[in-house]
PDB file of C-alpha atoms and ligand atoms in Angstrom:
ATOM      1  CA  MET A 983     -37.493 -66.669 -24.120  1.00 93.00           C
ATOM      2  CA  HIS A 984     -37.167 -65.170 -20.602  1.00 97.00           C
ATOM      3  CA  LYS A 985     -33.659 -63.837 -19.842  1.00 97.00           C
ATOM      4  CA  ASP A 986     -33.301 -66.078 -16.755  1.00 98.00           C
ATOM      5  CA  VAL A 987     -34.135 -69.252 -18.683  1.00 98.00           C
ATOM      6  CA  GLU A 988     -31.218 -71.327 -19.959  1.00 97.00           C
ATOM      7  CA  LYS A 989     -33.174 -73.636 -22.203  1.00 97.00           C
ATOM      8  CA  ILE A 990     -36.776 -74.633 -22.932  1.00 98.00           C
ATOM      9  CA  LEU A 991     -37.428 -78.155 -21.656  1.00 97.00           C
ATOM     10  CA  MET A 992     -41.079 -78.401 -22.718  1.00 98.00           C
ATOM     11  CA  SER A 993     -42.724 -76.120 -25.260  1.00 98.00           C
ATOM     12  CA  GLU A 994     -46.388 -75.130 -25.044  1.00 98.00           C
ATOM     13  CA  GLN A 995     -47.215 -77.744 -27.663  1.00 98.00           C
ATOM     14  CA  GLU A 996     -45.281 -80.496 -25.921  1.00 98.00           C
ATOM     15  CA  ILE A 997     -47.045 -79.663 -22.650  1.00 98.00           C
ATOM     16  CA  ALA A 998     -50.456 -79.790 -24.360  1.00 98.00           C
ATOM     17  CA  GLU A 999     -49.695 -83.233 -25.829  1.00 98.00           C
ATOM     18  CA  CYS A1000     -48.524 -84.486 -22.441  1.00 98.00           C
ATOM     19  CA  VAL A1001     -51.659 -83.178 -20.694  1.00 98.00           C
ATOM     20  CA  ASP A1002     -53.826 -84.856 -23.362  1.00 98.00           C
ATOM     21  CA  MET A1003     -52.078 -88.179 -22.824  1.00 98.00           C
ATOM     22  CA  LEU A1004     -52.575 -88.025 -19.033  1.00 98.00           C
ATOM     23  CA  ALA A1005     -56.225 -86.953 -19.344  1.00 98.00           C
ATOM     24  CA  LYS A1006     -56.983 -89.860 -21.682  1.00 98.00           C
ATOM     25  CA  LYS A1007     -55.531 -92.373 -19.217  1.00 98.00           C
ATOM     26  CA  ILE A1008     -57.395 -90.803 -16.283  1.00 98.00           C
ATOM     27  CA  THR A1009     -60.660 -90.736 -18.257  1.00 98.00           C
ATOM     28  CA  ALA A1010     -60.267 -94.442 -19.048  1.00 98.00           C
ATOM     29  CA  ASP A1011     -59.338 -95.406 -15.476  1.00 98.00           C
ATOM     30  CA  TYR A1012     -61.996 -93.443 -13.590  1.00 98.00           C
ATOM     31  CA  GLN A1013     -65.124 -94.642 -15.412  1.00 98.00           C
ATOM     32  CA  ASN A1014     -67.965 -95.077 -12.873  1.00 97.00           C
ATOM     33  CA  LYS A1015     -65.834 -93.672 -10.036  1.00 98.00           C
ATOM     34  CA  ASP A1016     -66.468 -90.641  -7.855  1.00 98.00           C
ATOM     35  CA  LEU A1017     -63.494 -88.543  -8.940  1.00 98.00           C
ATOM     36  CA  VAL A1018     -62.165 -85.673  -6.836  1.00 98.00           C
ATOM     37  CA  ILE A1019     -59.175 -83.770  -8.209  1.00 98.00           C
ATOM     38  CA  ALA A1020     -57.069 -82.519  -5.291  1.00 98.00           C
ATOM     39  CA  ILE A1021     -55.050 -79.624  -6.672  1.00 98.00           C
ATOM     40  CA  ILE A1022     -51.866 -78.941  -4.738  1.00 96.00           C
ATOM     41  CA  LEU A1023     -51.314 -75.184  -4.544  1.00 95.00           C
ATOM     42  CA  LYS A1024     -49.675 -73.215  -5.839  1.00 94.00           C
ATOM     43  CA  GLY A1025     -47.493 -74.984  -8.402  1.00 95.00           C
ATOM     44  CA  SER A1026     -50.067 -77.303  -9.975  1.00 97.00           C
ATOM     45  CA  LEU A1027     -52.676 -74.602 -10.587  1.00 96.00           C
ATOM     46  CA  VAL A1028     -51.804 -74.108 -14.265  1.00 98.00           C
ATOM     47  CA  PHE A1029     -51.376 -77.814 -15.012  1.00 98.00           C
ATOM     48  CA  ALA A1030     -54.588 -78.758 -13.180  1.00 98.00           C
ATOM     49  CA  ALA A1031     -56.575 -76.066 -14.997  1.00 98.00           C
ATOM     50  CA  ASP A1032     -55.589 -77.602 -18.338  1.00 98.00           C
ATOM     51  CA  LEU A1033     -55.873 -81.217 -17.163  1.00 98.00           C
ATOM     52  CA  ILE A1034     -59.430 -81.057 -15.779  1.00 98.00           C
ATOM     53  CA  ARG A1035     -60.714 -79.585 -19.047  1.00 98.00           C
ATOM     54  CA  LYS A1036     -59.402 -82.625 -20.908  1.00 98.00           C
ATOM     55  CA  ILE A1037     -60.870 -85.215 -18.521  1.00 98.00           C
ATOM     56  CA  ASP A1038     -64.160 -86.357 -20.016  1.00 98.00           C
ATOM     57  CA  LEU A1039     -65.875 -87.411 -16.780  1.00 98.00           C
ATOM     58  CA  PRO A1040     -67.961 -85.911 -13.978  1.00 98.00           C
ATOM     59  CA  LEU A1041     -65.559 -84.636 -11.319  1.00 98.00           C
ATOM     60  CA  THR A1042     -65.179 -82.137  -8.515  1.00 98.00           C
ATOM     61  CA  ILE A1043     -62.099 -80.147  -7.531  1.00 98.00           C
ATOM     62  CA  ASP A1044     -60.656 -79.249  -4.160  1.00 98.00           C
ATOM     63  CA  PHE A1045     -57.449 -77.553  -3.037  1.00 98.00           C
ATOM     64  CA  MET A1046     -54.630 -78.367  -0.672  1.00 96.00           C
ATOM     65  CA  GLN A1047     -51.474 -76.530   0.160  1.00 94.00           C
ATOM     66  CA  ALA A1048     -48.588 -78.508   1.527  1.00 88.00           C
ATOM     67  CA  SER A1049     -44.880 -78.214   1.079  1.00 72.00           C
ATOM     68  CA  SER A1050     -41.524 -79.566   2.001  1.00 67.00           C
ATOM     69  CA  TYR A1051     -39.813 -76.566   0.447  1.00 55.00           C
ATOM     70  CA  GLY A1052     -38.835 -73.146   1.754  1.00 47.00           C
ATOM     71  CA  SER A1053     -37.996 -70.377  -0.659  1.00 45.00           C
ATOM     72  CA  GLY A1054     -34.897 -72.110  -2.010  1.00 50.00           C
ATOM     73  CA  THR A1055     -34.243 -75.088  -4.239  1.00 52.00           C
ATOM     74  CA  VAL A1056     -33.564 -77.809  -1.649  1.00 53.00           C
ATOM     75  CA  SER A1057     -36.291 -79.899   0.015  1.00 53.00           C
ATOM     76  CA  SER A1058     -36.382 -79.857   3.822  1.00 52.00           C
ATOM     77  CA  GLY A1059     -38.014 -83.301   3.879  1.00 53.00           C
ATOM     78  CA  LYS A1060     -40.779 -82.171   6.217  1.00 65.00           C
ATOM     79  CA  LEU A1061     -44.443 -81.848   5.314  1.00 73.00           C
ATOM     80  CA  GLU A1062     -46.479 -78.868   6.376  1.00 82.00           C
ATOM     81  CA  ILE A1063     -50.207 -78.765   5.546  1.00 89.00           C
ATOM     82  CA  LYS A1064     -51.028 -75.095   5.138  1.00 92.00           C
ATOM     83  CA  LYS A1065     -54.494 -75.639   3.696  1.00 95.00           C
ATOM     84  CA  ASN A1066     -56.575 -78.803   3.847  1.00 95.00           C
ATOM     85  CA  LEU A1067     -59.354 -80.126   1.585  1.00 96.00           C
ATOM     86  CA  GLU A1068     -62.747 -78.521   2.228  1.00 96.00           C
ATOM     87  CA  ASP A1069     -65.260 -81.049   0.861  1.00 95.00           C
ATOM     88  CA  ASP A1070     -66.232 -84.381   2.437  1.00 94.00           C
ATOM     89  CA  ILE A1071     -64.124 -87.049   0.713  1.00 96.00           C
ATOM     90  CA  THR A1072     -65.875 -90.076   2.248  1.00 97.00           C
ATOM     91  CA  GLY A1073     -66.103 -92.786  -0.404  1.00 97.00           C
ATOM     92  CA  LYS A1074     -64.519 -90.542  -3.079  1.00 98.00           C
ATOM     93  CA  ASP A1075     -61.717 -91.442  -5.465  1.00 98.00           C
ATOM     94  CA  LEU A1076     -59.037 -88.864  -4.833  1.00 98.00           C
ATOM     95  CA  LEU A1077     -56.533 -87.945  -7.503  1.00 98.00           C
ATOM     96  CA  ILE A1078     -53.783 -85.688  -6.173  1.00 98.00           C
ATOM     97  CA  VAL A1079     -52.419 -83.395  -8.880  1.00 98.00           C
ATOM     98  CA  GLU A1080     -48.866 -82.098  -8.417  1.00 97.00           C
ATOM     99  CA  ASP A1081     -46.540 -80.120 -10.645  1.00 97.00           C
ATOM    100  CA  ILE A1082     -43.314 -82.028  -9.989  1.00 97.00           C
ATOM    101  CA  VAL A1083     -41.991 -84.915  -7.903  1.00 95.00           C
ATOM    102  CA  ASP A1084     -38.436 -84.235  -6.826  1.00 92.00           C
ATOM    103  CA  SER A1085     -37.278 -85.924  -3.581  1.00 90.00           C
ATOM    104  CA  GLY A1086     -40.764 -87.460  -3.347  1.00 91.00           C
ATOM    105  CA  ASN A1087     -41.068 -86.378   0.289  1.00 88.00           C
ATOM    106  CA  THR A1088     -44.048 -84.063  -0.179  1.00 87.00           C
ATOM    107  CA  LEU A1089     -46.149 -86.559  -2.108  1.00 90.00           C
ATOM    108  CA  PHE A1090     -45.161 -89.525   0.025  1.00 90.00           C
ATOM    109  CA  HIS A1091     -46.343 -87.826   3.202  1.00 88.00           C
ATOM    110  CA  LEU A1092     -49.415 -86.388   1.521  1.00 91.00           C
ATOM    111  CA  LYS A1093     -50.443 -89.760   0.114  1.00 92.00           C
ATOM    112  CA  GLU A1094     -49.968 -91.467   3.475  1.00 90.00           C
ATOM    113  CA  TYR A1095     -51.994 -88.751   5.181  1.00 90.00           C
ATOM    114  CA  LEU A1096     -54.865 -89.002   2.674  1.00 93.00           C
ATOM    115  CA  LYS A1097     -54.851 -92.819   2.727  1.00 91.00           C
ATOM    116  CA  HIS A1098     -55.787 -92.574   6.390  1.00 90.00           C
ATOM    117  CA  THR A1099     -58.957 -90.643   5.581  1.00 92.00           C
ATOM    118  CA  SER A1100     -62.280 -92.172   4.509  1.00 95.00           C
ATOM    119  CA  ALA A1101     -61.526 -91.731   0.780  1.00 97.00           C
ATOM    120  CA  ALA A1102     -62.207 -94.846  -1.335  1.00 98.00           C
ATOM    121  CA  SER A1103     -58.888 -94.507  -3.200  1.00 98.00           C
ATOM    122  CA  VAL A1104     -55.895 -92.176  -3.375  1.00 97.00           C
ATOM    123  CA  LYS A1105     -53.687 -91.875  -6.461  1.00 98.00           C
ATOM    124  CA  LEU A1106     -51.092 -89.392  -7.640  1.00 97.00           C
ATOM    125  CA  CYS A1107     -50.642 -87.539 -10.905  1.00 98.00           C
ATOM    126  CA  THR A1108     -47.638 -85.347 -11.638  1.00 98.00           C
ATOM    127  CA  LEU A1109     -46.677 -83.458 -14.757  1.00 98.00           C
ATOM    128  CA  LEU A1110     -42.938 -83.848 -14.151  1.00 98.00           C
ATOM    129  CA  SER A1111     -40.724 -86.294 -12.298  1.00 97.00           C
ATOM    130  CA  LYS A1112     -37.018 -86.043 -11.424  1.00 96.00           C
ATOM    131  CA  PRO A1113     -36.201 -89.685 -10.487  1.00 94.00           C
ATOM    132  CA  ASP A1114     -32.475 -88.943 -10.018  1.00 93.00           C
ATOM    133  CA  ARG A1115     -33.377 -86.857  -6.963  1.00 90.00           C
ATOM    134  CA  ARG A1116     -35.736 -89.350  -5.297  1.00 91.00           C
ATOM    135  CA  GLU A1117     -35.247 -89.873  -1.548  1.00 89.00           C
ATOM    136  CA  THR A1118     -38.617 -91.472  -0.802  1.00 89.00           C
ATOM    137  CA  ASP A1119     -39.986 -94.315  -2.879  1.00 90.00           C
ATOM    138  CA  VAL A1120     -43.488 -92.985  -3.466  1.00 93.00           C
ATOM    139  CA  GLU A1121     -45.733 -94.670  -6.014  1.00 95.00           C
ATOM    140  CA  VAL A1122     -46.885 -92.148  -8.627  1.00 97.00           C
ATOM    141  CA  GLU A1123     -49.614 -93.624 -10.834  1.00 98.00           C
ATOM    142  CA  TYR A1124     -49.552 -90.946 -13.561  1.00 98.00           C
ATOM    143  CA  ILE A1125     -46.330 -89.246 -14.705  1.00 98.00           C
ATOM    144  CA  GLY A1126     -46.336 -86.779 -17.606  1.00 98.00           C
ATOM    145  CA  LYS A1127     -42.621 -86.551 -18.309  1.00 98.00           C
ATOM    146  CA  VAL A1128     -39.410 -87.730 -16.689  1.00 98.00           C
ATOM    147  CA  ILE A1129     -36.824 -84.939 -16.642  1.00 97.00           C
ATOM    148  CA  PRO A1130     -33.124 -84.677 -15.703  1.00 96.00           C
ATOM    149  CA  ASP A1131     -31.889 -83.204 -12.417  1.00 95.00           C
ATOM    150  CA  GLU A1132     -32.274 -79.522 -13.323  1.00 95.00           C
ATOM    151  CA  PHE A1133     -34.234 -76.757 -11.619  1.00 96.00           C
ATOM    152  CA  VAL A1134     -37.166 -75.868 -13.848  1.00 98.00           C
ATOM    153  CA  VAL A1135     -39.656 -72.994 -13.854  1.00 98.00           C
ATOM    154  CA  GLY A1136     -42.779 -71.956 -15.744  1.00 98.00           C
ATOM    155  CA  TYR A1137     -46.266 -73.392 -16.335  1.00 98.00           C
ATOM    156  CA  GLY A1138     -46.975 -72.951 -12.605  1.00 98.00           C
ATOM    157  CA  LEU A1139     -43.510 -73.872 -11.321  1.00 98.00           C
ATOM    158  CA  ASP A1140     -41.669 -71.176  -9.412  1.00 97.00           C
ATOM    159  CA  TYR A1141     -38.368 -70.055  -8.036  1.00 97.00           C
ATOM    160  CA  ASN A1142     -39.008 -67.681  -5.114  1.00 96.00           C
ATOM    161  CA  GLN A1143     -42.630 -67.384  -6.309  1.00 96.00           C
ATOM    162  CA  GLN A1144     -41.538 -66.013  -9.693  1.00 97.00           C
ATOM    163  CA  TYR A1145     -41.829 -67.373 -13.253  1.00 98.00           C
ATOM    164  CA  ARG A1146     -45.138 -69.235 -12.701  1.00 98.00           C
ATOM    165  CA  ASN A1147     -46.701 -67.389 -15.634  1.00 98.00           C
ATOM    166  CA  LEU A1148     -44.242 -68.547 -18.297  1.00 98.00           C
ATOM    167  CA  PRO A1149     -46.259 -70.594 -20.826  1.00 98.00           C
ATOM    168  CA  TYR A1150     -43.440 -73.145 -21.291  1.00 98.00           C
ATOM    169  CA  ILE A1151     -41.205 -75.101 -18.870  1.00 98.00           C
ATOM    170  CA  GLY A1152     -37.619 -73.922 -18.865  1.00 98.00           C
ATOM    171  CA  ILE A1153     -34.371 -74.697 -17.068  1.00 98.00           C
ATOM    172  CA  LEU A1154     -33.479 -71.794 -14.771  1.00 98.00           C
ATOM    173  CA  LYS A1155     -29.995 -70.318 -15.253  1.00 97.00           C
ATOM    174  CA  ARG A1156     -27.783 -71.365 -12.342  1.00 96.00           C
ATOM    175  CA  GLU A1157     -26.566 -67.793 -11.825  1.00 96.00           C
ATOM    176  CA  VAL A1158     -30.130 -66.870 -10.758  1.00 96.00           C
ATOM    177  CA  TYR A1159     -29.994 -69.071  -7.639  1.00 91.00           C
ATOM    178  CA  GLU A1160     -26.295 -69.627  -6.994  1.00 88.00           C
TER     179      GLU A1160
HETATM  180  P1  IMP B 961     -40.342 -82.964  -3.202  1.00 68.05           P
HETATM  181  O1  IMP B 961     -40.998 -83.123  -1.886  1.00 68.05           O
HETATM  182  O2  IMP B 961     -38.849 -82.841  -3.069  1.00 68.05           O
HETATM  183  O3  IMP B 961     -40.732 -84.041  -4.197  1.00 68.05           O
HETATM  184  O4  IMP B 961     -40.746 -81.548  -3.745  1.00 68.05           O
HETATM  185  C1  IMP B 961     -41.863 -81.292  -4.479  1.00 68.05           C
HETATM  186  C2  IMP B 961     -42.078 -79.792  -4.571  1.00 68.05           C
HETATM  187  O5  IMP B 961     -40.837 -79.089  -4.690  1.00 68.05           O
HETATM  188  C3  IMP B 961     -42.847 -79.458  -5.823  1.00 68.05           C
HETATM  189  O6  IMP B 961     -44.234 -79.435  -5.582  1.00 68.05           O
HETATM  190  C4  IMP B 961     -42.305 -78.098  -6.194  1.00 68.05           C
HETATM  191  O7  IMP B 961     -43.039 -77.091  -5.557  1.00 68.05           O
HETATM  192  C5  IMP B 961     -40.891 -78.066  -5.649  1.00 68.05           C
HETATM  193  N1  IMP B 961     -39.880 -78.336  -6.704  1.00 68.05           N
HETATM  194  C6  IMP B 961     -39.095 -79.423  -6.843  1.00 68.05           C
HETATM  195  N2  IMP B 961     -38.312 -79.340  -7.919  1.00 68.05           N
HETATM  196  C7  IMP B 961     -38.610 -78.161  -8.505  1.00 68.05           C
HETATM  197  C8  IMP B 961     -38.140 -77.496  -9.694  1.00 68.05           C
HETATM  198  O8  IMP B 961     -37.292 -77.974 -10.462  1.00 68.05           O
HETATM  199  N3  IMP B 961     -38.715 -76.287  -9.947  1.00 68.05           N
HETATM  200  C9  IMP B 961     -39.664 -75.719  -9.161  1.00 68.05           C
HETATM  201  N4  IMP B 961     -40.131 -76.296  -8.051  1.00 68.05           N
HETATM  202  C10 IMP B 961     -39.609 -77.511  -7.722  1.00 68.05           C
HETATM  203 MG1   MG B 962     -43.169 -74.824  -5.343  1.00 68.05          MG
END
């Protein structure tokens, strides 16, 4: 285990089972749809890479970068779109893939923004959710795992851009950011 990690919250195997479960639901729900996976950079890169390979449907991928976070651990509540989708989404069924829903601010604003495009539908999928921290009541259609109010890293999730390459999800030691 990494020296800055307090405890493993999800092992590689647990993550794989969770991704399988989500992919099965998505595969069942998006039959005969025109699925576009909108990958939210950078955090959901690792999750999305595993998820799309388990979805047994034709699909395309596109990338967005938006955040309500600076370099710290507290959400600013504002949405900044740093990179927008590139492909035409007219009539497409958009599935936004995020790593974690914390305050809910990022996804709420992103979903509202995308609902006002010409997409046929807009739904959200997140690997992790911290409901205790929710400030905005955003509807998330697919949730991998509900976790307690702890700061987690690994499997794409960062603290100051570090730890994204850990193969598991771990709770970061408080002394690292306090
Ligand atoms: P929200 O707008 O507060 O829901 O923030 C969502 C974003 O904050 C996520 O996409 C992550 O980038 C970041 N975030 C929230 N909680 C954590 C965490 O525990 N570890 C790493 N990043 C986090
Ligand atoms: Mg992040």
